[in-house]
PDB file of C-alpha atoms in Angstrom:
ATOM      1  CA  MET A 261      64.488  -6.015-126.749  1.00 98.00           C
ATOM      2  CA  LYS A 262      64.563  -9.380-128.172  1.00 98.00           C
ATOM      3  CA  ILE A 263      68.085 -10.682-129.062  1.00 98.00           C
ATOM      4  CA  GLY A 264      68.129 -14.086-130.365  1.00 98.00           C
ATOM      5  CA  ASN A 265      65.778 -16.072-127.904  1.00 97.00           C
ATOM      6  CA  THR A 266      66.693 -13.840-124.999  1.00 98.00           C
ATOM      7  CA  ILE A 267      64.622 -10.814-123.615  1.00 98.00           C
ATOM      8  CA  PHE A 268      67.059  -7.946-122.543  1.00 98.00           C
ATOM      9  CA  ASP A 269      64.854  -5.654-120.186  1.00 98.00           C
ATOM     10  CA  PHE A 270      67.439  -2.543-120.425  1.00 98.00           C
ATOM     11  CA  ASP A 271      65.222  -0.107-118.479  1.00 97.00           C
ATOM     12  CA  ASN A 272      65.847  -2.271-115.326  1.00 97.00           C
ATOM     13  CA  ASN A 273      68.945  -4.544-115.974  1.00 98.00           C
ATOM     14  CA  SER A 274      72.686  -4.127-117.272  1.00 98.00           C
ATOM     15  CA  TYR A 275      74.373  -6.679-119.189  1.00 98.00           C
ATOM     16  CA  ILE A 276      77.788  -7.443-120.230  1.00 98.00           C
ATOM     17  CA  MET A 277      78.937  -8.006-123.968  1.00 98.00           C
ATOM     18  CA  GLY A 278      82.183 -10.267-124.378  1.00 98.00           C
ATOM     19  CA  ILE A 279      84.575  -9.364-126.871  1.00 98.00           C
ATOM     20  CA  LEU A 280      85.617 -12.131-129.186  1.00 97.00           C
ATOM     21  CA  ASN A 281      88.221 -10.696-131.874  1.00 93.00           C
ATOM     22  CA  VAL A 282      89.083 -13.555-134.631  1.00 91.00           C
ATOM     23  CA  THR A 283      91.682 -11.271-135.808  1.00 81.00           C
ATOM     24  CA  PRO A 284      95.474 -11.273-136.288  1.00 70.00           C
ATOM     25  CA  ASP A 285      95.913  -7.490-135.673  1.00 51.00           C
ATOM     26  CA  SER A 286      93.363  -6.326-133.097  1.00 45.00           C
ATOM     27  CA  PHE A 287      95.098  -3.673-130.626  1.00 41.00           C
ATOM     28  CA  SER A 288      94.300  -5.748-127.502  1.00 48.00           C
ATOM     29  CA  ASP A 289      94.222  -9.509-128.256  1.00 48.00           C
ATOM     30  CA  GLY A 290      95.234  -9.888-131.841  1.00 47.00           C
ATOM     31  CA  GLY A 291      96.264 -13.313-133.051  1.00 46.00           C
ATOM     32  CA  LYS A 292      95.147 -15.057-129.793  1.00 52.00           C
ATOM     33  CA  PHE A 293      91.734 -16.194-130.872  1.00 50.00           C
ATOM     34  CA  ASN A 294      91.751 -16.504-134.817  1.00 54.00           C
ATOM     35  CA  ASN A 295      91.562 -20.169-134.999  1.00 79.00           C
ATOM     36  CA  VAL A 296      88.164 -21.966-134.464  1.00 87.00           C
ATOM     37  CA  ASP A 297      89.100 -23.870-131.533  1.00 89.00           C
ATOM     38  CA  THR A 298      90.542 -21.109-129.342  1.00 91.00           C
ATOM     39  CA  ALA A 299      87.846 -18.735-130.506  1.00 91.00           C
ATOM     40  CA  VAL A 300      85.362 -21.017-129.352  1.00 93.00           C
ATOM     41  CA  ALA A 301      87.026 -21.895-126.031  1.00 95.00           C
ATOM     42  CA  LYS A 302      87.446 -18.266-125.171  1.00 95.00           C
ATOM     43  CA  ALA A 303      83.544 -17.746-126.078  1.00 96.00           C
ATOM     44  CA  LEU A 304      82.526 -20.692-123.699  1.00 97.00           C
ATOM     45  CA  THR A 305      84.740 -19.036-120.946  1.00 97.00           C
ATOM     46  CA  MET A 306      83.132 -15.853-121.284  1.00 98.00           C
ATOM     47  CA  VAL A 307      79.518 -17.246-121.005  1.00 98.00           C
ATOM     48  CA  GLU A 308      80.794 -19.136-118.082  1.00 98.00           C
ATOM     49  CA  GLU A 309      81.978 -15.828-116.560  1.00 98.00           C
ATOM     50  CA  GLY A 310      78.452 -14.333-116.869  1.00 98.00           C
ATOM     51  CA  ALA A 311      78.580 -12.653-120.605  1.00 98.00           C
ATOM     52  CA  HIS A 312      75.241 -12.036-121.876  1.00 98.00           C
ATOM     53  CA  ILE A 313      76.277 -11.707-125.466  1.00 98.00           C
ATOM     54  CA  ILE A 314      79.303 -12.755-127.351  1.00 98.00           C
ATOM     55  CA  ASP A 315      80.371 -10.231-129.899  1.00 98.00           C
ATOM     56  CA  VAL A 316      82.417 -11.639-132.782  1.00 97.00           C
ATOM     57  CA  GLY A 317      84.556  -9.433-135.015  1.00 95.00           C
ATOM     58  CA  GLY A 318      86.685 -10.576-137.930  1.00 93.00           C
ATOM     59  CA  GLU A 319      88.234  -7.062-138.868  1.00 90.00           C
ATOM     60  CA  SER A 320      90.263  -4.750-136.792  1.00 80.00           C
ATOM     61  CA  THR A 321      88.845  -1.493-136.036  1.00 73.00           C
ATOM     62  CA  ARG A 322      92.055   0.006-134.463  1.00 70.00           C
ATOM     63  CA  PRO A 323      93.618   2.974-136.113  1.00 64.00           C
ATOM     64  CA  GLY A 324      95.926   1.828-139.079  1.00 67.00           C
ATOM     65  CA  HIS A 325      94.254  -1.545-139.347  1.00 64.00           C
ATOM     66  CA  GLU A 326      94.321  -3.580-142.622  1.00 72.00           C
ATOM     67  CA  GLU A 327      91.349  -3.484-144.756  1.00 80.00           C
ATOM     68  CA  LEU A 328      89.878  -7.137-145.188  1.00 86.00           C
ATOM     69  CA  SER A 329      88.154  -8.437-148.238  1.00 92.00           C
ATOM     70  CA  VAL A 330      84.379  -9.403-147.638  1.00 95.00           C
ATOM     71  CA  GLN A 331      85.227 -12.784-148.407  1.00 95.00           C
ATOM     72  CA  GLU A 332      88.110 -13.101-146.112  1.00 94.00           C
ATOM     73  CA  GLU A 333      85.915 -11.377-143.170  1.00 95.00           C
ATOM     74  CA  ILE A 334      83.253 -14.152-143.695  1.00 96.00           C
ATOM     75  CA  ASN A 335      85.843 -16.796-143.802  1.00 94.00           C
ATOM     76  CA  ARG A 336      87.069 -15.663-140.355  1.00 93.00           C
ATOM     77  CA  VAL A 337      83.858 -15.096-138.616  1.00 96.00           C
ATOM     78  CA  VAL A 338      81.151 -17.618-140.119  1.00 96.00           C
ATOM     79  CA  PRO A 339      82.547 -20.975-139.133  1.00 95.00           C
ATOM     80  CA  ILE A 340      82.915 -19.722-135.339  1.00 96.00           C
ATOM     81  CA  ILE A 341      79.339 -18.479-135.461  1.00 97.00           C
ATOM     82  CA  GLU A 342      78.105 -21.594-136.699  1.00 97.00           C
ATOM     83  CA  ILE A 343      79.572 -23.550-133.807  1.00 96.00           C
ATOM     84  CA  LEU A 344      78.801 -20.950-131.331  1.00 96.00           C
ATOM     85  CA  ALA A 345      75.179 -20.855-132.209  1.00 97.00           C
ATOM     86  CA  LYS A 346      74.928 -24.546-131.340  1.00 96.00           C
ATOM     87  CA  SER A 347      77.329 -24.581-128.204  1.00 94.00           C
ATOM     88  CA  ILE A 348      75.878 -21.402-126.239  1.00 95.00           C
ATOM     89  CA  SER A 349      72.319 -20.080-125.166  1.00 94.00           C
ATOM     90  CA  VAL A 350      73.414 -16.502-125.041  1.00 98.00           C
ATOM     91  CA  PRO A 351      72.887 -14.513-128.234  1.00 98.00           C
ATOM     92  CA  ILE A 352      76.025 -13.750-130.763  1.00 98.00           C
ATOM     93  CA  SER A 353      76.504 -10.281-132.458  1.00 98.00           C
ATOM     94  CA  ILE A 354      78.450  -9.777-135.515  1.00 98.00           C
ATOM     95  CA  ASP A 355      80.963  -6.711-135.361  1.00 98.00           C
ATOM     96  CA  THR A 356      80.816  -5.682-138.864  1.00 97.00           C
ATOM     97  CA  SER A 357      80.263  -2.543-141.168  1.00 97.00           C
ATOM     98  CA  LYS A 358      79.654  -4.795-144.276  1.00 97.00           C
ATOM     99  CA  GLU A 359      76.312  -5.895-145.748  1.00 98.00           C
ATOM    100  CA  SER A 360      77.575  -8.959-146.954  1.00 98.00           C
ATOM    101  CA  VAL A 361      79.309 -10.098-143.836  1.00 98.00           C
ATOM    102  CA  ALA A 362      76.203  -9.273-141.597  1.00 98.00           C
ATOM    103  CA  LYS A 363      74.050 -11.555-143.937  1.00 98.00           C
ATOM    104  CA  ALA A 364      76.290 -14.267-143.838  1.00 98.00           C
ATOM    105  CA  ALA A 365      76.623 -13.902-140.083  1.00 98.00           C
ATOM    106  CA  ILE A 366      72.915 -13.716-139.503  1.00 98.00           C
ATOM    107  CA  LEU A 367      72.431 -16.824-141.561  1.00 98.00           C
ATOM    108  CA  ALA A 368      75.340 -18.779-139.306  1.00 98.00           C
ATOM    109  CA  GLY A 369      73.146 -17.870-136.459  1.00 98.00           C
ATOM    110  CA  ALA A 370      74.186 -14.226-135.172  1.00 98.00           C
ATOM    111  CA  SER A 371      71.287 -12.171-134.123  1.00 98.00           C
ATOM    112  CA  LEU A 372      72.465  -8.550-133.422  1.00 98.00           C
ATOM    113  CA  VAL A 373      74.184  -6.478-136.071  1.00 98.00           C
ATOM    114  CA  ASN A 374      76.915  -4.240-134.120  1.00 98.00           C
ATOM    115  CA  ASP A 375      78.382  -1.640-136.655  1.00 98.00           C
ATOM    116  CA  VAL A 376      81.214   0.767-135.640  1.00 97.00           C
ATOM    117  CA  TRP A 377      80.217   3.181-138.772  1.00 98.00           C
ATOM    118  CA  GLY A 378      76.651   3.416-137.598  1.00 98.00           C
ATOM    119  CA  PHE A 379      75.148   2.039-141.013  1.00 98.00           C
ATOM    120  CA  LYS A 380      76.877   4.850-142.856  1.00 98.00           C
ATOM    121  CA  LYS A 381      79.628   2.917-144.364  1.00 97.00           C
ATOM    122  CA  ASP A 382      77.729   0.430-146.266  1.00 97.00           C
ATOM    123  CA  PRO A 383      74.323   1.598-147.390  1.00 89.00           C
ATOM    124  CA  ASP A 384      72.904  -1.849-147.641  1.00 97.00           C
ATOM    125  CA  ILE A 385      73.783  -3.051-144.052  1.00 98.00           C
ATOM    126  CA  ALA A 386      70.606  -1.155-142.845  1.00 98.00           C
ATOM    127  CA  SER A 387      68.273  -3.137-145.217  1.00 98.00           C
ATOM    128  CA  ILE A 388      69.688  -6.358-144.569  1.00 98.00           C
ATOM    129  CA  THR A 389      69.336  -6.060-140.690  1.00 98.00           C
ATOM    130  CA  ALA A 390      65.863  -4.782-141.233  1.00 98.00           C
ATOM    131  CA  LYS A 391      65.188  -7.816-143.781  1.00 98.00           C
ATOM    132  CA  TYR A 392      66.428 -10.466-141.094  1.00 98.00           C
ATOM    133  CA  LYS A 393      64.436  -8.538-138.236  1.00 98.00           C
ATOM    134  CA  VAL A 394      67.481  -8.565-136.084  1.00 98.00           C
ATOM    135  CA  PRO A 395      68.496  -5.523-133.684  1.00 98.00           C
ATOM    136  CA  CYS A 396      71.407  -3.329-134.294  1.00 98.00           C
ATOM    137  CA  CYS A 397      74.115  -1.359-132.345  1.00 99.00           C
ATOM    138  CA  LEU A 398      74.896   1.872-134.134  1.00 98.00           C
ATOM    139  CA  MET A 399      78.136   3.593-133.146  1.00 98.00           C
ATOM    140  CA  HIS A 400      79.226   7.150-133.089  1.00 98.00           C
ATOM    141  CA  ASN A 401      81.955   7.451-135.639  1.00 98.00           C
ATOM    142  CA  ARG A 402      83.320   9.874-138.390  1.00 97.00           C
ATOM    143  CA  THR A 403      85.899  10.420-140.733  1.00 96.00           C
ATOM    144  CA  ASN A 404      87.302  13.568-139.012  1.00 95.00           C
ATOM    145  CA  ALA A 405      87.416  14.918-135.307  1.00 95.00           C
ATOM    146  CA  ASN A 406      86.548  18.266-136.157  1.00 96.00           C
ATOM    147  CA  TYR A 407      83.498  19.364-133.812  1.00 98.00           C
ATOM    148  CA  SER A 408      81.972  22.608-133.190  1.00 98.00           C
ATOM    149  CA  ASN A 409      80.490  21.352-130.136  1.00 98.00           C
ATOM    150  CA  LEU A 410      81.363  17.816-129.266  1.00 98.00           C
ATOM    151  CA  ILE A 411      78.457  16.381-127.661  1.00 98.00           C
ATOM    152  CA  ASP A 412      75.734  18.190-129.650  1.00 98.00           C
ATOM    153  CA  ASP A 413      77.527  17.146-133.064  1.00 98.00           C
ATOM    154  CA  MET A 414      77.557  13.499-131.913  1.00 98.00           C
ATOM    155  CA  ILE A 415      73.785  13.257-131.005  1.00 98.00           C
ATOM    156  CA  ILE A 416      73.343  14.814-134.508  1.00 98.00           C
ATOM    157  CA  ASP A 417      75.491  12.244-136.045  1.00 98.00           C
ATOM    158  CA  LEU A 418      73.920   9.441-133.936  1.00 98.00           C
ATOM    159  CA  ASN A 419      70.438  10.748-135.140  1.00 98.00           C
ATOM    160  CA  GLU A 420      71.683  10.199-138.799  1.00 98.00           C
ATOM    161  CA  SER A 421      72.395   6.715-138.071  1.00 98.00           C
ATOM    162  CA  ILE A 422      69.158   6.234-136.124  1.00 98.00           C
ATOM    163  CA  ASN A 423      67.159   7.653-139.336  1.00 98.00           C
ATOM    164  CA  LEU A 424      68.968   5.313-141.489  1.00 98.00           C
ATOM    165  CA  ALA A 425      67.978   2.196-139.412  1.00 98.00           C
ATOM    166  CA  ILE A 426      64.380   3.411-139.123  1.00 98.00           C
ATOM    167  CA  SER A 427      63.978   4.513-142.906  1.00 98.00           C
ATOM    168  CA  ALA A 428      65.215   0.789-143.864  1.00 98.00           C
ATOM    169  CA  GLY A 429      62.375  -0.657-141.779  1.00 98.00           C
ATOM    170  CA  ILE A 430      64.305  -1.195-138.366  1.00 98.00           C
ATOM    171  CA  PRO A 431      61.795  -0.559-135.347  1.00 98.00           C
ATOM    172  CA  LYS A 432      63.271   1.975-132.973  1.00 98.00           C
ATOM    173  CA  GLU A 433      62.840  -0.567-130.196  1.00 98.00           C
ATOM    174  CA  ASN A 434      65.526  -2.844-131.999  1.00 98.00           C
ATOM    175  CA  ILE A 435      68.207  -0.024-131.861  1.00 99.00           C
ATOM    176  CA  ILE A 436      71.179   0.384-129.437  1.00 99.00           C
ATOM    177  CA  ILE A 437      73.500   3.343-129.471  1.00 99.00           C
ATOM    178  CA  ASP A 438      77.129   3.666-128.660  1.00 98.00           C
ATOM    179  CA  PRO A 439      78.999   6.987-128.241  1.00 98.00           C
ATOM    180  CA  GLY A 440      82.126   5.416-129.896  1.00 98.00           C
ATOM    181  CA  ILE A 441      84.872   6.031-127.188  1.00 98.00           C
ATOM    182  CA  GLY A 442      87.992   5.957-129.176  1.00 97.00           C
ATOM    183  CA  PHE A 443      86.602   6.760-132.458  1.00 97.00           C
ATOM    184  CA  ALA A 444      87.471   9.951-134.054  1.00 97.00           C
ATOM    185  CA  LYS A 445      87.948  11.579-130.960  1.00 98.00           C
ATOM    186  CA  THR A 446      91.166  12.898-128.695  1.00 97.00           C
ATOM    187  CA  VAL A 447      91.713  11.382-125.389  1.00 97.00           C
ATOM    188  CA  GLU A 448      90.336  15.026-123.899  1.00 98.00           C
ATOM    189  CA  ASN A 449      87.302  14.016-126.400  1.00 98.00           C
ATOM    190  CA  ASN A 450      86.854  10.744-124.943  1.00 98.00           C
ATOM    191  CA  LEU A 451      87.087  11.657-121.215  1.00 98.00           C
ATOM    192  CA  PHE A 452      84.539  14.399-121.883  1.00 98.00           C
ATOM    193  CA  VAL A 453      81.939  11.936-123.249  1.00 98.00           C
ATOM    194  CA  MET A 454      82.598   9.721-120.604  1.00 98.00           C
ATOM    195  CA  LYS A 455      81.746  12.779-118.192  1.00 98.00           C
ATOM    196  CA  HIS A 456      78.635  13.646-120.250  1.00 98.00           C
ATOM    197  CA  LEU A 457      77.199  10.254-120.944  1.00 98.00           C
ATOM    198  CA  ASP A 458      74.105  10.902-119.583  1.00 98.00           C
ATOM    199  CA  THR A 459      73.064  13.403-122.005  1.00 98.00           C
ATOM    200  CA  PHE A 460      72.776  10.648-124.650  1.00 98.00           C
ATOM    201  CA  LYS A 461      69.805   9.372-122.577  1.00 98.00           C
ATOM    202  CA  LYS A 462      67.867  12.102-124.507  1.00 98.00           C
ATOM    203  CA  LEU A 463      67.661   9.703-127.415  1.00 98.00           C
ATOM    204  CA  ASN A 464      65.563   7.292-125.621  1.00 98.00           C
ATOM    205  CA  LEU A 465      67.745   4.497-126.558  1.00 98.00           C
ATOM    206  CA  PRO A 466      69.826   1.702-124.702  1.00 98.00           C
ATOM    207  CA  ILE A 467      73.173   2.976-124.559  1.00 98.00           C
ATOM    208  CA  LEU A 468      76.301   0.618-124.794  1.00 99.00           C
ATOM    209  CA  LEU A 469      79.625   1.350-123.679  1.00 98.00           C
ATOM    210  CA  GLY A 470      82.958   0.273-125.281  1.00 98.00           C
ATOM    211  CA  THR A 471      85.903   1.260-123.256  1.00 98.00           C
ATOM    212  CA  SER A 472      87.734  -1.695-122.612  1.00 98.00           C
ATOM    213  CA  ARG A 473      91.468  -1.499-122.551  1.00 97.00           C
ATOM    214  CA  LYS A 474      91.291   1.439-125.000  1.00 97.00           C
ATOM    215  CA  SER A 475      94.044   4.202-125.513  1.00 97.00           C
ATOM    216  CA  MET A 476      91.891   6.649-123.383  1.00 98.00           C
ATOM    217  CA  ILE A 477      92.985   4.501-120.536  1.00 98.00           C
ATOM    218  CA  GLY A 478      96.274   3.636-121.651  1.00 98.00           C
ATOM    219  CA  LEU A 479      97.272   7.523-122.149  1.00 98.00           C
ATOM    220  CA  THR A 480      95.558   8.656-118.848  1.00 98.00           C
ATOM    221  CA  LEU A 481      97.150   6.108-116.657  1.00 98.00           C
ATOM    222  CA  ASP A 482     100.204   5.555-118.702  1.00 98.00           C
ATOM    223  CA  LEU A 483      99.744   1.871-119.174  1.00 98.00           C
ATOM    224  CA  PRO A 484     100.068  -0.780-121.853  1.00 97.00           C
ATOM    225  CA  VAL A 485      97.174  -2.640-123.255  1.00 96.00           C
ATOM    226  CA  ASP A 486      97.569  -5.603-120.937  1.00 96.00           C
ATOM    227  CA  LYS A 487      97.499  -3.358-117.574  1.00 98.00           C
ATOM    228  CA  ARG A 488      94.241  -1.652-118.375  1.00 98.00           C
ATOM    229  CA  LEU A 489      91.736  -3.756-116.256  1.00 98.00           C
ATOM    230  CA  GLU A 490      91.234  -1.388-113.362  1.00 98.00           C
ATOM    231  CA  GLY A 491      90.781   1.551-115.640  1.00 98.00           C
ATOM    232  CA  THR A 492      88.192  -0.367-117.804  1.00 98.00           C
ATOM    233  CA  ILE A 493      86.462  -1.210-114.422  1.00 98.00           C
ATOM    234  CA  ALA A 494      86.407   2.464-113.585  1.00 98.00           C
ATOM    235  CA  THR A 495      84.667   3.491-116.961  1.00 98.00           C
ATOM    236  CA  THR A 496      82.202   0.532-116.462  1.00 98.00           C
ATOM    237  CA  VAL A 497      81.130   1.939-113.083  1.00 98.00           C
ATOM    238  CA  VAL A 498      80.842   5.409-114.355  1.00 98.00           C
ATOM    239  CA  GLY A 499      79.024   4.579-117.580  1.00 98.00           C
ATOM    240  CA  TYR A 500      76.531   2.383-115.258  1.00 98.00           C
ATOM    241  CA  LEU A 501      75.828   5.496-113.184  1.00 98.00           C
ATOM    242  CA  LYS A 502      75.249   7.708-116.069  1.00 98.00           C
ATOM    243  CA  GLY A 503      72.783   5.283-117.744  1.00 98.00           C
ATOM    244  CA  CYS A 504      74.962   2.777-119.957  1.00 98.00           C
ATOM    245  CA  ARG A 505      73.282  -0.745-119.444  1.00 98.00           C
ATOM    246  CA  LEU A 506      75.250  -2.749-122.037  1.00 98.00           C
ATOM    247  CA  PHE A 507      79.115  -2.935-121.693  1.00 98.00           C
ATOM    248  CA  ARG A 508      81.388  -4.494-124.286  1.00 98.00           C
ATOM    249  CA  VAL A 509      84.379  -5.783-122.513  1.00 98.00           C
ATOM    250  CA  HIS A 510      87.462  -8.125-122.695  1.00 98.00           C
ATOM    251  CA  ASP A 511      87.330  -9.201-118.906  1.00 98.00           C
ATOM    252  CA  VAL A 512      83.966 -10.447-118.434  1.00 98.00           C
ATOM    253  CA  LYS A 513      84.155 -11.722-114.643  1.00 98.00           C
ATOM    254  CA  GLU A 514      85.752  -8.794-113.563  1.00 98.00           C
ATOM    255  CA  ASN A 515      83.391  -6.077-114.959  1.00 98.00           C
ATOM    256  CA  LEU A 516      80.629  -7.797-114.188  1.00 98.00           C
ATOM    257  CA  ARG A 517      81.316  -8.137-110.633  1.00 98.00           C
ATOM    258  CA  ALA A 518      82.055  -4.242-110.433  1.00 98.00           C
ATOM    259  CA  LEU A 519      78.723  -3.586-112.483  1.00 98.00           C
ATOM    260  CA  ARG A 520      76.761  -5.890-110.081  1.00 98.00           C
ATOM    261  CA  MET A 521      78.097  -4.080-106.858  1.00 98.00           C
ATOM    262  CA  THR A 522      77.406  -0.788-108.423  1.00 98.00           C
ATOM    263  CA  GLU A 523      73.830  -1.825-109.226  1.00 98.00           C
ATOM    264  CA  ALA A 524      73.621  -2.859-105.425  1.00 98.00           C
ATOM    265  CA  MET A 525      74.839   0.298-103.972  1.00 97.00           C
ATOM    266  CA  ASN A 526      72.691   2.559-106.447  1.00 95.00           C
TER     267      ASN A 526
END
């Protein structure tokens, strides 16, 4: 898969996506990087630590987050993407569910659309992704946690997102999937999904895992957000062993070291 100017070989290699939240209210690092200078500095640090993609998000997706206007989200992400596109060689992804934000971000230099609603919230985001010929990451999400069979239902939901992408003209080789740990799932659901991550390989698409500092770890270990590094690393290792090849994390250096050691042993 070509993302920006970089070829990603998900069959043979694994990669780290560094999280850059330019939001005042994200659950983990809200307010830390919501001005241009601190955001760019954080991105440069993550690249130095080995990040292969920088994922820029302007709206928190935590439960109970404040809905942003399209213009406000654009105002948050575009200036940072414009600077990063000139400053770093790794590709930039835009974490959004809004067509207008995705378009503005792509024109500013983003080369991957990462949608936590799997193209189901804004029907136009799939067509804009197809128009600009950029890959996408489609996360599992839904408005309720009522499952008759958790994994089977998730695969049905993900197939709906994949079909939306393909129908819009996005080639299958430009699609990544994300099981959506922490979204429309209980802690028990999340742990069960982690145990059965290898089932998602039947979709024959690269799998992104996003568990970094999430409540599944906090509630399992009874730890606050800033004490969840070791728990996150454990999910990265298990995720790799079960077939995930892209890991969206806050702590790039530590997760990348664990990932490379796991690869070596495996």
